[in-house]
Amino acid sequence: MGKGGDASIPAARSIALKSNDKAEKYTWAEVKKHITPDDAWIVHANKVYDVSNWHDHPGGAVIFTHAGDDMTDIFAAFHAQGSQAMMKKFYIGDLIPESVEHKDQSQLDFEKGYRDLRAKLVMMGMFKSSKGYYAYKCTFNMCMWLTAVAMVYYSDSFAVHIGSALLLGLFWQQCGWLAHDFLHHQVFKHRKYGDLAGIFWGDLMQGFSMQWWKNKHNGHHAVPNLHNSSVDSQDGDPDIDTMPLLAWSLKQAQSFRELNADGKDSTLVKYAIKFQAFTYFPILLLARISWLRESFKTAFGLGAASENAKLELERRGLQYPTLERSGIALHYAWMFVLSSGFGRFSIAYSIMYFMVATCSSGLFLALVFGLGHNGMAVYDATTRPDFWKLQVTTTRNVIGGYGIPQFFVDWFCGGLQYQVDHHLFPMMPRNNIAKCHKLVESFCKEWGVKYHETDMITGTWEVLKHLQNVSDEFLVEMVKDFPAM
C-alpha cells in the first residue's frame, strides 16, 4: 500500500533516489494497480508519484480521480505554471514509456500537438482576464437582483411578483456562471480572491456551498461522463451519478441490481428508467432544491454528496468554515425577507414565490448543464480515451437556431455555449473563449477529431432521445435477464 500521505516518506525516498543516481522504473500495468485514495499512484510527464492519502492537496480530493492514471493534461488544465514543484516530494520513479501499449506514435504526436496548442494560447495571453468585463458582469447581475427586490417592495400586483420570481431565478442562474468563472480561477491569479468571490456569488447570493461545488465540479471536469472503474475507486463523474431517477447508459441503469438481495431491479428503478424521457424536465425543476440541500449539509457538517466529498470533508474539513456558514445563513435571511414580501405576504403566497424562483432557476441552470454533456459519449473509467478526446467526445457546444439568436445563447449559457473549449481549457476566462474556439476548431479538423455543436432545441431533443434509447435498452435487457417477469 502506498504512503504518499506521509510527506517524509516520499521525500526520503526522493533523496535516496538522487543519491543512488538511479530512479525506480515502473510499467503502466503496475501503475494501474494503485487506483484508490489510500493507494494512489499518478503519472505526470512519464514520472510516477505516490499520492496515497494526500488529503492536504490544495485542490481537495479531486486528485484521486486520476489514481492509477496519467494526469499530465488535466494537471495542466487546473494548475498555474510552476505548481508541479509541489509534486517533487511524492516522486517514486519513472514510467517505462514502452509499457504503455495503448499509445502508438500517432497518438503521441497528437498529444504533443494539443500540448503545443496550449503553450501557444498561453503565449497569446488567452488566459489573462479582462477585469472590466467581469466588473460589468457583476454589476449587471446585481442590477437584476435589485430589480427583482424592487418589484416585490413597490408592487402589490400578482403578475409583477411572478415576474420578480422568474427574474430572481434567472439571477441565480447568472450567479452560477459568475461563481463558476471565479472558482475556476479564470479572473484572479491569486486563488484566494477567486474563492472569496465564489463565496459571495455562491453561498451568499445563491445558497450554494463553495466547497460542495468545487468538489463536485472539479471532479466532473477531471472525469466527464465516466463510470467508476470499481466500487472503491473515485474515478467516476459525480454529475452523472443520477440513479435511480435517471440513467445515461445501460450499465448505469442496471447498477442498482447489486444492492438488492435478489439481484433484480427495484420497482422504483423499473418505472423511473422506463419513463425517464418524460420525467427529465420535472426533475430539472427540482434540481435547485437538491443542490440547496447538499450545500447546507456540506457547510454545516451534516453529510456529503459523494464518497469523494465525504473523504475530503473528513480529512480536511471546510476551507472557509465561518465564511461559508455565514454566507448561507445570510442567504436564507434575505431570501426569507423577500419571499415574505417584506412581511406583507401570507405563508402560502410566500411559498409560491419561493418555489417559482427556485424551480425556474433549477430549470435554467440544469438546461445548460444538460446541453453541455447529457446524451454525449459515456465511458468506463478503465477505457477512457486521452484527455483531449475525452473532453471533446463527452461535450456539446451550443449555437443559435430556431429563432433563438446567438447573442441570447451567449448570455443565457454564460460562456458554457463553448463547453468543448471550456473543458479543454477550464482556466481560460470567458472573455477569451470565443477566440479560443476558432483555434480549437482548426486543431480538431487538422487531426480528424470530431466535436459536436448544435442549437438549444435540437440539443435538448438529443438529450431526450438518448434517455429514451437507454430506457428501451434497459427494458429489453430486463426481459432477457428475467423472462418470467
XYZ file of C-alpha atoms in Angstrom:
485
model
C 0.000 0.000 0.000
C 1.242 3.486 -0.848
C 2.241 6.024 1.780
C 2.190 9.233 -0.199
C 0.182 10.990 2.503
C 3.205 10.914 4.785
C 5.362 13.615 3.234
C 8.510 12.437 4.992
C 8.475 9.038 3.327
C 8.404 10.091 -0.340
C 10.825 12.932 0.453
C 13.273 10.475 1.934
C 12.763 8.141 -0.986
C 13.427 11.007 -3.425
C 16.661 11.858 -1.641
C 17.707 8.221 -1.780
C 16.959 8.083 -5.489
C 19.108 11.139 -6.117
C 21.948 9.741 -4.048
C 21.848 6.453 -5.952
C 21.510 8.435 -9.201
C 19.125 5.747 -10.433
C 15.344 6.021 -10.381
C 12.987 3.086 -9.992
C 11.272 2.005 -13.222
C 7.568 1.103 -13.333
C 5.370 -0.377 -16.024
C 1.948 1.009 -16.904
C 0.403 -2.235 -15.619
C 1.974 -1.622 -12.188
C 0.667 1.941 -12.057
C -2.872 0.728 -12.888
C -2.923 -1.356 -9.693
C -2.957 1.751 -7.476
C -6.408 3.269 -8.013
C -7.860 4.037 -4.569
C -7.350 7.074 -2.300
C -5.329 5.075 0.228
C -3.206 3.542 -2.530
C -2.934 6.142 -5.286
C -0.213 6.428 -7.903
C -0.385 9.017 -10.662
C 1.763 9.766 -13.713
C 2.894 13.193 -14.874
C 5.236 13.577 -17.863
C 6.313 9.925 -17.524
C 7.220 10.350 -13.848
C 5.384 8.306 -11.212
C 4.133 9.830 -7.946
C 2.679 8.144 -4.877
C -0.037 10.493 -3.549
C -1.784 7.935 -1.350
C -3.776 9.616 1.432
C -2.645 13.085 0.340
C -5.658 14.838 1.799
C -3.784 18.127 2.106
C -3.812 18.502 -1.675
C -4.776 22.198 -2.190
C -7.442 21.244 -4.717
C -9.031 18.658 -2.452
C -9.887 15.025 -3.111
C -10.231 15.561 -6.859
C -6.653 14.309 -7.180
C -7.886 10.767 -6.546
C -9.974 10.800 -9.730
C -6.737 10.063 -11.593
C -5.328 7.427 -9.267
C -3.722 4.771 -11.454
C -3.749 7.029 -14.500
C -1.864 9.731 -16.412
C -2.707 13.193 -15.082
C -0.339 15.221 -17.293
C -3.006 17.119 -19.200
C -5.662 17.508 -16.520
C -2.900 18.824 -14.242
C -2.051 21.488 -16.834
C -5.737 22.354 -17.184
C -6.208 23.010 -13.453
C -2.888 24.407 -12.229
C -0.822 27.526 -12.605
C 2.653 27.214 -14.094
C 5.184 26.031 -11.532
C 2.668 24.043 -9.471
C 4.418 20.784 -10.345
C 7.227 21.750 -7.949
C 4.952 20.678 -5.101
C 4.881 17.149 -6.541
C 8.606 16.510 -6.107
C 8.252 15.058 -2.607
C 5.874 12.373 -3.941
C 8.151 11.213 -6.755
C 8.922 7.466 -6.613
C 10.317 6.691 -10.052
C 9.859 6.800 -13.824
C 7.310 5.206 -16.098
C 8.653 2.862 -18.776
C 7.143 4.530 -21.887
C 7.276 1.321 -23.933
C 4.960 -0.362 -21.414
C 2.102 1.992 -22.382
C 0.862 -0.287 -25.131
C -2.349 1.637 -25.893
C -0.384 4.588 -27.329
C 1.256 4.365 -30.736
C 3.405 7.066 -32.358
C 0.418 8.800 -33.954
C -1.221 9.111 -30.544
C 1.974 10.514 -29.033
C 2.184 13.032 -31.895
C -1.437 14.013 -31.287
C -0.790 14.576 -27.581
C 2.245 16.703 -28.381
C 0.087 18.675 -30.799
C -2.523 19.699 -28.250
C 0.124 20.446 -25.627
C 1.803 22.737 -28.160
C -1.582 24.407 -28.773
C -1.951 25.073 -25.071
C 1.527 26.635 -24.962
C 0.555 28.809 -27.940
C -2.584 30.008 -26.136
C -0.510 30.913 -23.077
C 1.889 32.926 -25.252
C -1.079 34.711 -26.862
C -2.275 35.861 -23.440
C -5.547 33.952 -23.728
C -5.503 33.068 -20.024
C -5.470 36.728 -18.940
C -8.865 38.029 -17.855
C -10.480 41.373 -18.592
C -11.253 42.915 -15.208
C -13.521 45.436 -16.932
C -15.576 42.641 -18.468
C -16.086 40.939 -15.125
C -16.877 44.247 -13.394
C -19.628 44.740 -15.973
C -20.985 41.188 -15.471
C -21.033 41.576 -11.686
C -22.758 44.967 -11.915
C -25.364 43.643 -14.349
C -26.095 40.723 -12.042
C -26.608 42.957 -9.018
C -28.956 45.144 -11.070
C -31.037 42.036 -11.812
C -31.235 41.284 -8.096
C -32.154 44.857 -7.154
C -34.861 44.900 -9.825
C -36.375 41.637 -8.528
C -36.359 43.040 -4.972
C -37.894 46.356 -6.060
C -40.693 44.570 -7.939
C -41.780 42.961 -4.661
C -41.197 46.002 -2.449
C -43.011 48.572 -4.579
C -45.818 46.489 -6.137
C -48.851 44.546 -4.936
C -49.526 43.044 -8.366
C -49.557 39.244 -8.627
C -48.187 39.425 -12.191
C -45.320 41.667 -11.077
C -44.489 39.261 -8.235
C -44.397 36.302 -10.644
C -42.142 38.347 -12.904
C -39.915 39.103 -9.911
C -39.678 35.416 -9.006
C -38.736 34.466 -12.576
C -36.172 37.274 -12.712
C -34.737 36.037 -9.407
C -34.469 32.539 -10.876
C -32.597 33.970 -13.853
C -30.401 35.993 -11.485
C -29.447 32.815 -9.615
C -28.583 31.138 -12.907
C -26.309 34.022 -13.882
C -24.766 33.970 -10.374
C -23.910 30.357 -11.103
C -21.914 31.345 -14.172
C -20.041 34.069 -12.271
C -19.230 31.773 -9.345
C -18.139 29.181 -11.915
C -15.664 31.602 -13.514
C -14.253 32.859 -10.217
C -13.853 29.373 -8.742
C -12.140 28.111 -11.893
C -9.663 30.929 -11.168
C -10.281 32.496 -14.542
C -10.391 36.037 -13.155
C -7.670 36.419 -10.496
C -4.189 34.933 -10.368
C -4.376 34.918 -6.552
C -6.657 31.954 -5.890
C -7.922 33.227 -2.549
C -9.539 36.200 -4.293
C -11.375 33.800 -6.601
C -12.536 31.723 -3.628
C -13.853 34.798 -1.809
C -15.725 35.977 -4.913
C -17.093 32.440 -5.220
C -18.392 32.600 -1.640
C -20.158 35.887 -2.411
C -21.830 34.712 -5.629
C -22.291 31.143 -4.415
C -23.004 30.990 -0.674
C -24.451 34.478 -0.098
C -26.385 35.101 -3.299
C -27.349 31.525 -4.290
C -27.209 29.488 -1.072
C -24.719 27.084 -2.682
C -21.660 25.943 -0.737
C -18.417 26.871 -2.456
C -16.659 23.707 -1.280
C -19.558 21.451 -2.257
C -19.489 22.988 -5.726
C -15.714 22.820 -6.150
C -15.516 19.166 -5.133
C -18.379 18.183 -7.412
C -17.438 20.360 -10.373
C -13.687 19.741 -10.331
C -14.382 16.016 -10.182
C -16.690 16.367 -13.164
C -14.043 18.244 -15.170
C -11.418 15.641 -14.395
C -13.544 12.659 -15.463
C -16.569 13.835 -17.525
C -19.169 11.159 -18.285
C -17.100 8.349 -16.750
C -18.388 5.430 -14.695
C -16.257 4.364 -11.695
C -13.774 1.609 -12.508
C -14.539 -0.172 -9.200
C -16.626 0.265 -6.063
C -13.562 1.520 -4.158
C -12.195 3.902 -6.803
C -13.233 7.535 -7.186
C -12.683 7.988 -10.909
C -16.339 8.463 -11.904
C -18.167 11.677 -12.830
C -20.384 12.916 -9.963
C -22.562 14.839 -12.427
C -23.935 11.637 -13.965
C -24.495 9.998 -10.582
C -28.255 10.422 -11.050
C -29.592 6.949 -10.264
C -32.227 5.809 -9.523
C -34.023 8.675 -11.268
C -32.004 8.972 -14.498
C -29.581 6.641 -16.275
C -27.196 7.751 -19.013
C -26.126 4.248 -20.073
C -27.418 0.689 -19.825
C -24.660 -0.144 -17.345
C -25.788 2.666 -15.082
C -29.449 1.667 -15.410
C -28.580 -1.828 -14.162
C -26.155 -0.688 -11.466
C -28.652 -0.859 -8.581
C -29.221 -4.596 -9.016
C -26.210 -5.428 -6.836
C -27.823 -3.514 -3.972
C -30.768 -5.911 -3.856
C -30.585 -9.387 -2.341
C -32.365 -10.963 -5.315
C -30.164 -9.162 -7.830
C -33.190 -7.679 -9.573
C -34.264 -4.125 -10.315
C -36.480 -2.470 -7.731
C -39.945 -1.221 -8.657
C -38.698 2.385 -8.362
C -35.830 1.773 -10.780
C -38.075 -0.002 -13.301
C -40.563 2.832 -13.520
C -38.036 5.664 -13.178
C -35.902 4.415 -16.063
C -38.896 3.422 -18.189
C -40.320 6.952 -18.101
C -37.113 8.992 -17.703
C -37.519 10.818 -21.008
C -40.822 12.187 -19.671
C -39.658 12.916 -16.113
C -36.455 14.685 -17.199
C -37.887 18.207 -17.188
C -39.889 17.802 -13.956
C -36.676 16.600 -12.300
C -34.828 19.686 -13.585
C -37.440 21.897 -11.944
C -36.481 20.417 -8.563
C -32.719 20.405 -9.162
C -32.030 23.602 -7.208
C -33.773 22.192 -4.125
C -31.413 19.217 -4.190
C -28.374 21.495 -4.591
C -29.507 23.705 -1.691
C -29.880 20.617 0.474
C -26.442 19.237 -0.381
C -24.849 22.661 0.127
C -26.428 23.073 3.566
C -25.298 19.579 4.575
C -21.738 20.306 3.423
C -21.461 23.711 5.095
C -22.873 22.587 8.445
C -21.245 19.146 8.631
C -24.456 17.144 8.173
C -23.276 14.873 5.368
C -21.680 14.752 1.932
C -22.967 14.326 -1.604
C -20.452 11.634 -2.637
C -17.760 9.360 -1.235
C -15.115 11.675 -2.635
C -16.715 14.699 -0.928
C -17.123 12.711 2.304
C -13.451 11.810 2.276
C -12.466 15.428 1.658
C -14.620 16.753 4.494
C -13.490 14.073 6.949
C -9.795 14.598 6.288
C -9.672 18.358 5.552
C -12.899 19.941 6.696
C -14.187 23.189 5.192
C -11.599 25.546 3.764
C -13.586 28.617 4.864
C -15.998 27.346 7.555
C -17.046 30.692 9.042
C -17.486 32.449 5.708
C -19.407 29.556 4.159
C -21.814 29.146 7.069
C -22.323 32.889 7.462
C -22.900 33.299 3.725
C -25.542 30.566 3.582
C -27.256 31.833 6.745
C -27.407 35.360 5.300
C -28.722 33.984 2.011
C -31.694 32.389 3.744
C -32.215 35.573 5.786
C -32.532 37.882 2.775
C -34.484 35.249 0.867
C -36.975 34.956 3.762
C -37.499 38.710 3.804
C -38.004 38.851 0.037
C -40.242 35.753 -0.180
C -42.469 37.144 2.573
C -42.953 40.366 0.628
C -41.216 42.257 3.424
C -43.836 40.869 5.803
C -46.894 41.501 3.565
C -47.383 38.033 2.022
C -49.301 35.105 3.507
C -47.423 31.855 4.159
C -48.944 30.206 1.075
C -48.101 33.208 -1.122
C -44.526 33.274 0.228
C -44.068 29.590 -0.540
C -45.454 30.144 -4.042
C -42.962 32.962 -4.679
C -40.047 30.899 -3.381
C -40.986 27.821 -5.437
C -41.425 29.789 -8.681
C -37.991 31.366 -8.231
C -36.346 28.116 -7.139
C -37.874 25.851 -9.777
C -37.277 28.305 -12.626
C -33.630 28.658 -11.571
C -33.201 24.884 -11.412
C -34.590 24.619 -14.932
C -32.450 27.479 -16.284
C -29.263 26.042 -14.762
C -29.847 22.360 -15.483
C -30.963 23.061 -19.053
C -27.495 24.420 -19.827
C -25.777 21.605 -17.892
C -27.825 19.037 -19.791
C -26.987 20.564 -23.157
C -23.314 20.512 -22.220
C -22.928 16.777 -21.607
C -26.121 14.740 -21.431
C -26.647 12.445 -24.357
C -22.977 12.508 -25.302
C -20.495 9.615 -25.055
C -20.253 7.760 -21.712
C -17.177 5.654 -20.855
C -15.931 3.277 -18.209
C -13.016 4.863 -16.364
C -10.794 1.937 -17.357
C -11.366 2.541 -21.075
C -11.275 6.345 -21.151
C -9.628 7.958 -24.203
C -6.860 10.550 -23.964
C -7.551 13.911 -22.302
C -8.450 15.815 -25.478
C -10.732 13.146 -26.958
C -12.400 12.539 -23.582
C -13.260 16.205 -23.163
C -14.383 16.653 -26.776
C -16.488 13.494 -27.207
C -18.365 13.908 -23.912
C -19.223 17.564 -24.559
C -21.578 19.567 -26.772
C -21.292 23.198 -27.917
C -24.468 25.265 -28.302
C -25.255 27.743 -31.087
C -28.260 29.861 -32.053
C -31.094 28.439 -34.143
C -34.888 28.017 -34.441
C -35.321 31.744 -33.905
C -33.066 31.873 -30.832
C -30.338 34.447 -31.625
C -26.684 33.754 -30.880
C -26.364 36.767 -28.564
C -29.099 35.316 -26.311
C -27.395 31.904 -26.297
C -24.114 33.591 -25.352
C -25.725 35.455 -22.448
C -28.046 32.684 -21.230
C -25.341 29.981 -21.234
C -22.751 32.224 -19.569
C -19.793 31.044 -21.646
C -20.789 27.376 -21.453
C -22.130 27.513 -25.002
C -18.433 26.818 -25.692
C -18.477 23.794 -23.436
C -15.953 21.855 -25.533
C -13.427 24.672 -25.390
C -14.082 25.337 -21.705
C -13.444 21.703 -20.824
C -10.163 21.737 -22.699
C -9.045 24.983 -21.034
C -11.129 25.467 -17.844
C -8.960 28.334 -16.541
C -9.439 30.429 -19.670
C -11.609 33.493 -18.880
C -14.985 33.832 -20.538
C -13.956 36.981 -22.416
C -11.424 34.969 -24.491
C -13.233 31.677 -25.028
C -14.825 32.648 -28.380
C -11.383 33.484 -29.842
C -10.028 30.203 -28.488
C -12.853 28.302 -30.198
C -11.546 29.162 -33.653
C -8.162 27.598 -32.814
C -9.781 24.519 -31.254
C -11.960 24.082 -34.333
C -8.909 24.298 -36.590
C -6.948 21.832 -34.443
C -9.789 19.295 -34.465
C -10.031 19.490 -38.267
C -6.262 19.082 -38.615
C -6.226 15.915 -36.507
C -9.549 14.465 -37.614
C -11.245 14.788 -34.224
C -14.977 15.464 -34.368
C -16.634 17.792 -31.915
C -20.367 18.331 -31.708
C -22.313 21.571 -31.724
C -25.999 22.197 -32.196
C -28.752 24.641 -31.294
C -30.657 24.600 -27.983
C -33.786 22.958 -29.406
C -32.007 20.173 -31.298
C -29.609 19.606 -28.388
C -32.470 19.189 -25.934
C -34.142 16.751 -28.318
C -30.873 14.768 -28.489
C -30.835 14.533 -24.677
C -34.425 13.254 -24.554
C -33.789 10.803 -27.403
C -30.715 9.449 -25.598
C -32.721 8.932 -22.397
C -35.390 7.079 -24.369
C -32.766 4.868 -26.040
C -31.347 3.906 -22.651
C -34.895 3.159 -21.449
C -35.533 0.898 -24.445
C -32.232 -0.965 -23.963
C -32.950 -1.341 -20.259
C -36.406 -2.840 -20.845
C -35.123 -5.255 -23.499
C -32.261 -6.433 -21.275
C -34.565 -6.716 -18.258
C -36.855 -9.078 -20.157
C -33.860 -11.140 -21.319
C -32.421 -11.367 -17.805
C -35.719 -12.008 -16.045
C -38.051 -13.579 -18.659
C -40.582 -14.741 -16.062
C -41.411 -11.161 -15.056
